PDB file of C-alpha atoms in Angstrom:
ATOM      1  CA  MET A  13      60.051-288.996 130.438  1.00 51.00           C
ATOM      2  CA  THR A  14      60.114-289.524 126.698  1.00 52.00           C
ATOM      3  CA  ASP A  15      61.540-286.995 124.293  1.00 51.00           C
ATOM      4  CA  LYS A  16      58.007-286.184 123.113  1.00 50.00           C
ATOM      5  CA  SER A  17      56.787-285.529 126.685  1.00 51.00           C
ATOM      6  CA  ARG A  18      59.835-283.404 127.419  1.00 52.00           C
ATOM      7  CA  ALA A  19      59.200-281.239 124.332  1.00 50.00           C
ATOM      8  CA  LEU A  20      55.538-280.798 125.281  1.00 48.00           C
ATOM      9  CA  ALA A  21      56.480-279.676 128.819  1.00 52.00           C
ATOM     10  CA  LEU A  22      58.975-277.148 127.481  1.00 53.00           C
ATOM     11  CA  ALA A  23      56.346-275.742 125.104  1.00 50.00           C
ATOM     12  CA  LEU A  24      53.816-275.325 127.939  1.00 48.00           C
ATOM     13  CA  PHE A  25      56.461-273.614 130.088  1.00 51.00           C
ATOM     14  CA  ALA A  26      57.259-271.182 127.270  1.00 49.00           C
ATOM     15  CA  LEU A  27      53.572-270.299 126.865  1.00 47.00           C
ATOM     16  CA  VAL A  28      53.163-269.646 130.588  1.00 43.00           C
ATOM     17  CA  LEU A  29      56.313-267.482 130.605  1.00 46.00           C
ATOM     18  CA  LEU A  30      55.106-265.399 127.642  1.00 45.00           C
ATOM     19  CA  ALA A  31      51.700-264.858 129.284  1.00 48.00           C
ATOM     20  CA  PHE A  32      53.352-263.680 132.513  1.00 45.00           C
ATOM     21  CA  LEU A  33      55.648-261.264 130.670  1.00 44.00           C
ATOM     22  CA  GLY A  34      52.682-259.818 128.785  1.00 49.00           C
ATOM     23  CA  TYR A  35      50.730-259.271 132.011  1.00 42.00           C
ATOM     24  CA  ALA A  36      53.712-257.544 133.651  1.00 44.00           C
ATOM     25  CA  ALA A  37      54.137-255.219 130.687  1.00 43.00           C
ATOM     26  CA  GLY A  38      50.460-254.318 130.848  1.00 44.00           C
ATOM     27  CA  ARG A  39      50.734-253.489 134.556  1.00 42.00           C
ATOM     28  CA  ALA A  40      53.688-251.200 133.803  1.00 40.00           C
ATOM     29  CA  ARG A  41      51.710-249.315 131.167  1.00 39.00           C
ATOM     30  CA  ASN A  42      48.514-249.148 133.237  1.00 37.00           C
ATOM     31  CA  PRO A  43      49.311-249.240 136.968  1.00 36.00           C
ATOM     32  CA  GLU A  44      46.548-250.395 139.298  1.00 32.00           C
ATOM     33  CA  SER A  45      45.324-249.062 142.586  1.00 31.00           C
ATOM     34  CA  ALA A  46      45.244-251.279 145.653  1.00 30.00           C
ATOM     35  CA  SER A  47      41.765-252.462 144.624  1.00 29.00           C
ATOM     36  CA  GLY A  48      43.024-253.704 141.267  1.00 31.00           C
ATOM     37  CA  VAL A  49      41.317-250.899 139.289  1.00 29.00           C
ATOM     38  CA  PRO A  50      43.594-249.402 136.619  1.00 30.00           C
ATOM     39  CA  VAL A  51      44.849-245.881 137.451  1.00 29.00           C
ATOM     40  CA  VAL A  52      44.620-243.417 134.558  1.00 29.00           C
ATOM     41  CA  GLU A  53      47.213-240.649 134.826  1.00 28.00           C
ATOM     42  CA  LYS A  54      45.929-237.143 134.094  1.00 30.00           C
ATOM     43  CA  SER A  55      47.766-235.275 131.404  1.00 29.00           C
ATOM     44  CA  ARG A  56      49.694-232.292 132.777  1.00 29.00           C
ATOM     45  CA  SER A  57      48.974-230.315 129.620  1.00 29.00           C
ATOM     46  CA  ALA A  58      45.233-230.635 130.226  1.00 32.00           C
ATOM     47  CA  ALA A  59      45.378-228.482 133.358  1.00 34.00           C
ATOM     48  CA  ALA A  60      44.209-224.884 132.926  1.00 30.00           C
ATOM     49  CA  PRO A  61      47.098-222.387 133.206  1.00 32.00           C
ATOM     50  CA  VAL A  62      47.138-220.184 136.302  1.00 35.00           C
ATOM     51  CA  VAL A  63      47.852-216.537 135.461  1.00 35.00           C
ATOM     52  CA  THR A  64      49.480-214.951 138.496  1.00 39.00           C
ATOM     53  CA  VAL A  65      49.724-211.242 139.305  1.00 46.00           C
ATOM     54  CA  ALA A  66      53.437-211.406 138.524  1.00 47.00           C
ATOM     55  CA  ALA A  67      52.703-212.917 135.111  1.00 46.00           C
ATOM     56  CA  ARG A  68      50.189-210.157 134.326  1.00 52.00           C
ATOM     57  CA  GLN A  69      52.703-207.508 135.316  1.00 54.00           C
ATOM     58  CA  THR A  70      55.386-209.095 133.147  1.00 63.00           C
ATOM     59  CA  SER A  71      53.156-209.393 130.081  1.00 75.00           C
ATOM     60  CA  GLY A  72      51.223-206.167 130.510  1.00 90.00           C
ATOM     61  CA  GLY A  73      47.931-208.059 130.687  1.00 96.00           C
ATOM     62  CA  PRO A  74      45.577-208.912 127.816  1.00 96.00           C
ATOM     63  CA  LYS A  75      45.705-206.732 124.720  1.00 96.00           C
ATOM     64  CA  SER A  76      41.924-206.680 124.336  1.00 96.00           C
ATOM     65  CA  GLY A  77      38.834-207.239 126.465  1.00 96.00           C
ATOM     66  CA  THR A  78      35.085-207.174 126.110  1.00 97.00           C
ATOM     67  CA  GLY A  79      34.703-203.421 125.716  1.00 97.00           C
ATOM     68  CA  LYS A  80      32.253-203.473 128.636  1.00 98.00           C
ATOM     69  CA  PHE A  81      32.985-202.043 132.069  1.00 98.00           C
ATOM     70  CA  VAL A  82      32.173-202.856 135.679  1.00 98.00           C
ATOM     71  CA  ILE A  83      31.746-199.786 137.889  1.00 98.00           C
ATOM     72  CA  ALA A  84      33.186-200.055 141.374  1.00 98.00           C
ATOM     73  CA  PRO A  85      30.388-200.101 143.974  1.00 97.00           C
ATOM     74  CA  GLY A  86      30.033-197.766 146.932  1.00 95.00           C
ATOM     75  CA  ASP A  87      30.857-194.132 147.594  1.00 95.00           C
ATOM     76  CA  GLY A  88      33.983-192.521 148.957  1.00 95.00           C
ATOM     77  CA  PRO A  89      34.498-189.468 151.163  1.00 96.00           C
ATOM     78  CA  VAL A  90      34.978-185.965 149.776  1.00 97.00           C
ATOM     79  CA  VAL A  91      38.671-185.092 149.583  1.00 97.00           C
ATOM     80  CA  GLY A  92      39.910-181.546 149.081  1.00 96.00           C
ATOM     81  CA  ARG A  93      38.081-178.216 149.003  1.00 93.00           C
ATOM     82  CA  GLY A  94      36.651-175.973 146.329  1.00 94.00           C
ATOM     83  CA  LEU A  95      34.689-177.320 143.385  1.00 97.00           C
ATOM     84  CA  VAL A  96      33.968-180.981 144.135  1.00 97.00           C
ATOM     85  CA  HIS A  97      33.970-183.326 141.133  1.00 98.00           C
ATOM     86  CA  ALA A  98      32.066-186.587 141.506  1.00 98.00           C
ATOM     87  CA  TYR A  99      33.633-189.467 139.609  1.00 98.00           C
ATOM     88  CA  GLN A 100      33.153-193.168 139.023  1.00 98.00           C
ATOM     89  CA  VAL A 101      35.818-195.842 138.654  1.00 98.00           C
ATOM     90  CA  ALA A 102      35.369-198.682 136.173  1.00 98.00           C
ATOM     91  CA  VAL A 103      37.401-201.647 134.916  1.00 98.00           C
ATOM     92  CA  GLU A 104      36.910-203.401 131.589  1.00 98.00           C
ATOM     93  CA  THR A 105      35.744-206.980 131.970  1.00 97.00           C
ATOM     94  CA  GLY A 106      38.481-209.287 130.788  1.00 96.00           C
ATOM     95  CA  ALA A 107      41.235-206.993 132.039  1.00 96.00           C
ATOM     96  CA  GLY A 108      41.903-209.276 134.998  1.00 95.00           C
ATOM     97  CA  LEU A 109      41.666-206.665 137.759  1.00 96.00           C
ATOM     98  CA  ALA A 110      38.867-206.057 140.248  1.00 97.00           C
ATOM     99  CA  ALA A 111      37.051-202.732 139.984  1.00 98.00           C
ATOM    100  CA  ALA A 112      37.139-202.311 143.774  1.00 97.00           C
ATOM    101  CA  ASP A 113      40.936-202.672 143.852  1.00 98.00           C
ATOM    102  CA  PHE A 114      41.420-200.165 141.051  1.00 98.00           C
ATOM    103  CA  ALA A 115      39.035-197.768 142.815  1.00 98.00           C
ATOM    104  CA  THR A 116      41.118-197.964 145.989  1.00 98.00           C
ATOM    105  CA  ALA A 117      44.243-197.048 144.018  1.00 98.00           C
ATOM    106  CA  VAL A 118      42.581-194.110 142.257  1.00 98.00           C
ATOM    107  CA  GLU A 119      41.085-192.768 145.489  1.00 98.00           C
ATOM    108  CA  ALA A 120      44.493-192.900 147.184  1.00 98.00           C
ATOM    109  CA  THR A 121      46.032-190.847 144.362  1.00 98.00           C
ATOM    110  CA  LEU A 122      43.383-188.123 144.348  1.00 98.00           C
ATOM    111  CA  ALA A 123      43.328-187.927 148.157  1.00 97.00           C
ATOM    112  CA  ASP A 124      47.089-187.412 148.418  1.00 97.00           C
ATOM    113  CA  PRO A 125      48.007-183.844 149.506  1.00 96.00           C
ATOM    114  CA  ARG A 126      50.424-183.616 146.549  1.00 97.00           C
ATOM    115  CA  SER A 127      47.628-184.254 144.044  1.00 98.00           C
ATOM    116  CA  TRP A 128      45.112-181.785 142.559  1.00 98.00           C
ATOM    117  CA  THR A 129      43.529-180.971 145.921  1.00 97.00           C
ATOM    118  CA  ALA A 130      46.702-179.212 147.135  1.00 96.00           C
ATOM    119  CA  ARG A 131      45.700-175.618 146.294  1.00 93.00           C
ATOM    120  CA  GLY A 132      42.114-175.784 147.508  1.00 95.00           C
ATOM    121  CA  ARG A 133      40.641-175.310 144.037  1.00 96.00           C
ATOM    122  CA  TRP A 134      39.188-178.788 143.565  1.00 97.00           C
ATOM    123  CA  GLY A 135      37.799-181.648 145.574  1.00 98.00           C
ATOM    124  CA  PHE A 136      36.821-185.161 144.521  1.00 98.00           C
ATOM    125  CA  ARG A 137      34.321-187.774 145.611  1.00 98.00           C
ATOM    126  CA  ARG A 138      33.969-191.263 144.188  1.00 98.00           C
ATOM    127  CA  VAL A 139      30.390-192.413 143.591  1.00 98.00           C
ATOM    128  CA  GLY A 140      28.918-195.778 142.679  1.00 98.00           C
ATOM    129  CA  PRO A 141      26.805-197.050 139.761  1.00 98.00           C
ATOM    130  CA  GLY A 142      23.795-194.970 138.758  1.00 96.00           C
ATOM    131  CA  GLU A 143      24.881-191.834 140.621  1.00 97.00           C
ATOM    132  CA  PRO A 144      25.448-188.437 138.950  1.00 98.00           C
ATOM    133  CA  HIS A 145      29.100-187.817 138.126  1.00 98.00           C
ATOM    134  CA  HIS A 146      31.394-185.526 136.166  1.00 98.00           C
ATOM    135  CA  PHE A 147      33.883-188.077 134.844  1.00 98.00           C
ATOM    136  CA  VAL A 148      34.775-191.775 134.893  1.00 98.00           C
ATOM    137  CA  VAL A 149      38.263-193.176 135.458  1.00 98.00           C
ATOM    138  CA  LYS A 150      38.389-196.304 133.297  1.00 98.00           C
ATOM    139  CA  LEU A 151      41.041-199.008 133.280  1.00 98.00           C
ATOM    140  CA  ALA A 152      40.959-200.603 129.831  1.00 98.00           C
ATOM    141  CA  THR A 153      42.946-202.957 127.641  1.00 98.00           C
ATOM    142  CA  PRO A 154      45.087-201.345 124.921  1.00 98.00           C
ATOM    143  CA  ALA A 155      42.634-202.194 122.128  1.00 98.00           C
ATOM    144  CA  THR A 156      39.728-200.613 123.992  1.00 98.00           C
ATOM    145  CA  VAL A 157      41.806-197.547 124.890  1.00 98.00           C
ATOM    146  CA  ASP A 158      42.550-197.106 121.188  1.00 98.00           C
ATOM    147  CA  LYS A 159      38.824-197.266 120.363  1.00 98.00           C
ATOM    148  CA  ILE A 160      37.684-194.813 123.035  1.00 98.00           C
ATOM    149  CA  CYS A 161      40.527-192.366 122.499  1.00 98.00           C
ATOM    150  CA  GLY A 162      40.480-192.747 118.730  1.00 98.00           C
ATOM    151  CA  ALA A 163      36.809-191.744 118.665  1.00 97.00           C
ATOM    152  CA  ALA A 164      37.918-188.462 120.278  1.00 97.00           C
ATOM    153  CA  GLY A 165      40.690-187.974 117.698  1.00 97.00           C
ATOM    154  CA  ILE A 166      43.519-189.092 120.013  1.00 97.00           C
ATOM    155  CA  GLN A 167      46.001-191.701 118.811  1.00 97.00           C
ATOM    156  CA  THR A 168      47.191-193.976 121.604  1.00 97.00           C
ATOM    157  CA  SER A 169      48.728-196.794 119.503  1.00 96.00           C
ATOM    158  CA  GLY A 170      48.024-199.421 122.154  1.00 97.00           C
ATOM    159  CA  GLU A 171      50.617-197.858 124.450  1.00 97.00           C
ATOM    160  CA  VAL A 172      49.411-194.729 126.243  1.00 97.00           C
ATOM    161  CA  SER A 173      46.361-193.369 128.085  1.00 98.00           C
ATOM    162  CA  CYS A 174      44.113-190.401 127.334  1.00 98.00           C
ATOM    163  CA  ARG A 175      41.259-188.206 128.447  1.00 98.00           C
ATOM    164  CA  ALA A 176      38.338-188.336 126.039  1.00 98.00           C
ATOM    165  CA  GLY A 177      35.450-186.120 127.123  1.00 97.00           C
ATOM    166  CA  GLY A 178      34.178-187.416 130.435  1.00 97.00           C
ATOM    167  CA  ASN A 179      36.356-190.527 130.198  1.00 98.00           C
ATOM    168  CA  VAL A 180      39.745-190.613 131.894  1.00 98.00           C
ATOM    169  CA  VAL A 181      41.074-193.758 130.215  1.00 98.00           C
ATOM    170  CA  ILE A 182      44.038-195.580 131.759  1.00 98.00           C
ATOM    171  CA  ASN A 183      45.889-198.077 129.585  1.00 98.00           C
ATOM    172  CA  LEU A 184      46.141-201.465 131.336  1.00 98.00           C
ATOM    173  CA  ARG A 185      49.555-202.104 129.792  1.00 98.00           C
ATOM    174  CA  ARG A 186      50.991-198.936 131.301  1.00 98.00           C
ATOM    175  CA  TRP A 187      49.238-199.576 134.625  1.00 98.00           C
ATOM    176  CA  LEU A 188      50.998-202.940 134.914  1.00 98.00           C
ATOM    177  CA  LEU A 189      54.367-202.157 133.318  1.00 97.00           C
ATOM    178  CA  ALA A 190      54.940-198.411 133.932  1.00 98.00           C
ATOM    179  CA  ILE A 191      57.723-196.854 131.803  1.00 97.00           C
ATOM    180  CA  PRO A 192      61.539-197.192 132.026  1.00 96.00           C
ATOM    181  CA  PRO A 193      62.167-194.092 134.208  1.00 96.00           C
ATOM    182  CA  TYR A 194      59.818-195.641 136.796  1.00 98.00           C
ATOM    183  CA  ALA A 195      61.416-199.103 136.798  1.00 96.00           C
ATOM    184  CA  GLY A 196      60.936-200.563 140.260  1.00 96.00           C
ATOM    185  CA  ARG A 197      58.520-197.741 141.128  1.00 97.00           C
ATOM    186  CA  LEU A 198      55.276-199.018 139.656  1.00 98.00           C
ATOM    187  CA  ARG A 199      53.018-197.355 142.238  1.00 98.00           C
ATOM    188  CA  ASP A 200      54.633-193.977 141.545  1.00 98.00           C
ATOM    189  CA  TYR A 201      53.854-194.361 137.853  1.00 98.00           C
ATOM    190  CA  GLN A 202      50.267-195.318 138.649  1.00 98.00           C
ATOM    191  CA  HIS A 203      49.942-192.101 140.653  1.00 98.00           C
ATOM    192  CA  LEU A 204      51.382-190.209 137.688  1.00 98.00           C
ATOM    193  CA  VAL A 205      49.054-191.587 135.027  1.00 98.00           C
ATOM    194  CA  VAL A 206      45.948-190.863 137.140  1.00 98.00           C
ATOM    195  CA  ASN A 207      47.141-187.344 137.959  1.00 98.00           C
ATOM    196  CA  HIS A 208      48.082-186.653 134.353  1.00 98.00           C
ATOM    197  CA  GLU A 209      44.798-187.718 132.768  1.00 98.00           C
ATOM    198  CA  VAL A 210      42.647-186.162 135.518  1.00 98.00           C
ATOM    199  CA  GLY A 211      44.692-183.010 134.966  1.00 98.00           C
ATOM    200  CA  HIS A 212      43.526-182.994 131.353  1.00 98.00           C
ATOM    201  CA  PHE A 213      39.947-183.271 132.589  1.00 98.00           C
ATOM    202  CA  LEU A 214      40.569-180.227 134.806  1.00 98.00           C
ATOM    203  CA  GLY A 215      41.706-178.270 131.756  1.00 97.00           C
ATOM    204  CA  PHE A 216      45.493-178.569 131.868  1.00 98.00           C
ATOM    205  CA  GLY A 217      47.529-179.117 128.721  1.00 97.00           C
ATOM    206  CA  HIS A 218      50.946-180.668 128.359  1.00 98.00           C
ATOM    207  CA  ALA A 219      53.987-179.106 130.015  1.00 98.00           C
ATOM    208  CA  GLY A 220      57.705-179.360 129.295  1.00 97.00           C
ATOM    209  CA  CYS A 221      60.723-179.931 131.513  1.00 98.00           C
ATOM    210  CA  PRO A 222      61.468-176.723 133.478  1.00 97.00           C
ATOM    211  CA  GLY A 223      65.161-177.506 133.766  1.00 97.00           C
ATOM    212  CA  ARG A 224      67.677-180.319 134.004  1.00 97.00           C
ATOM    213  CA  GLY A 225      67.498-182.142 137.306  1.00 97.00           C
ATOM    214  CA  ARG A 226      64.174-180.627 138.297  1.00 97.00           C
ATOM    215  CA  PRO A 227      61.003-182.696 138.897  1.00 98.00           C
ATOM    216  CA  ALA A 228      59.133-183.495 135.703  1.00 98.00           C
ATOM    217  CA  PRO A 229      55.705-181.798 135.775  1.00 98.00           C
ATOM    218  CA  ALA A 230      52.799-184.196 136.206  1.00 98.00           C
ATOM    219  CA  MET A 231      51.389-182.762 132.970  1.00 98.00           C
ATOM    220  CA  MET A 232      54.556-183.565 131.053  1.00 98.00           C
ATOM    221  CA  PRO A 233      54.024-186.540 128.686  1.00 97.00           C
ATOM    222  CA  GLN A 234      56.737-188.509 130.471  1.00 97.00           C
ATOM    223  CA  TYR A 235      56.152-191.635 128.398  1.00 96.00           C
ATOM    224  CA  TYR A 236      57.990-189.885 125.548  1.00 96.00           C
ATOM    225  CA  GLY A 237      60.999-188.845 127.647  1.00 96.00           C
ATOM    226  CA  LEU A 238      61.956-186.578 130.541  1.00 97.00           C
ATOM    227  CA  ASP A 239      64.343-184.191 128.691  1.00 97.00           C
ATOM    228  CA  GLY A 240      66.681-184.008 131.657  1.00 97.00           C
ATOM    229  CA  CYS A 241      64.020-183.809 134.358  1.00 98.00           C
ATOM    230  CA  VAL A 242      63.747-186.424 137.096  1.00 98.00           C
ATOM    231  CA  PRO A 243      60.656-188.609 137.521  1.00 98.00           C
ATOM    232  CA  ASN A 244      57.782-187.062 139.458  1.00 98.00           C
ATOM    233  CA  ALA A 245      54.187-188.236 139.810  1.00 98.00           C
ATOM    234  CA  TRP A 246      52.594-185.231 141.514  1.00 98.00           C
ATOM    235  CA  PRO A 247      51.149-181.871 140.409  1.00 98.00           C
ATOM    236  CA  TYR A 248      52.386-180.267 143.648  1.00 97.00           C
ATOM    237  CA  PRO A 249      55.276-182.455 144.879  1.00 95.00           C
ATOM    238  CA  GLN A 250      56.213-180.059 147.724  1.00 91.00           C
ATOM    239  CA  SER A 251      52.762-180.132 149.329  1.00 80.00           C
ATOM    240  CA  ARG A 252      52.724-182.380 152.384  1.00 72.00           C
TER     241      ARG A 252
END
């Protein structure tokens, strides 16, 4: 082989080697399936985030919603004796909770023998959409609570609940996070906030702590402190 032929062979070998290296690099950047079709990896950031119940409870849920409400369907049984108040249960759309689930929680509170039915003065019955009722228990985002309560002259500052006319308005943030004295006792706080605001509908005002170490009255604004009382969710805690 002449020097010229040898140089030409080396040049051809170099070109083939460069082409192979380029092809291998391309395969590394764009892997192929078994059929030879390039596989395009999906970006992880493109996936929609999944908001779990735990995440909602940690964050307190959305700060605002649509301002519109879904009324829980169906009727419940009459609980208690005396004057029976018909009520509806509604959840703001965008709050992230089902109206039926919230209705179940509210019904359980009002049906408890330690609630407002204890003395035989009042009864309650949940009714569905379009039925006559005396009040509505609404679960709403903080911004919507502020609007409804503010229209009645009550300042809630995105933090607390209120009763405004025929609306018993429960703040979603409080429903999910409770308050420090009820840490680890979320369901107890949920009982409390329903009892407290329904108590306002029944005509009760705020109460103070009756003495250090005694149960805080359900009508005490416990969000602002217990003044030496111990947490209590019920109007009549001894009734069983």
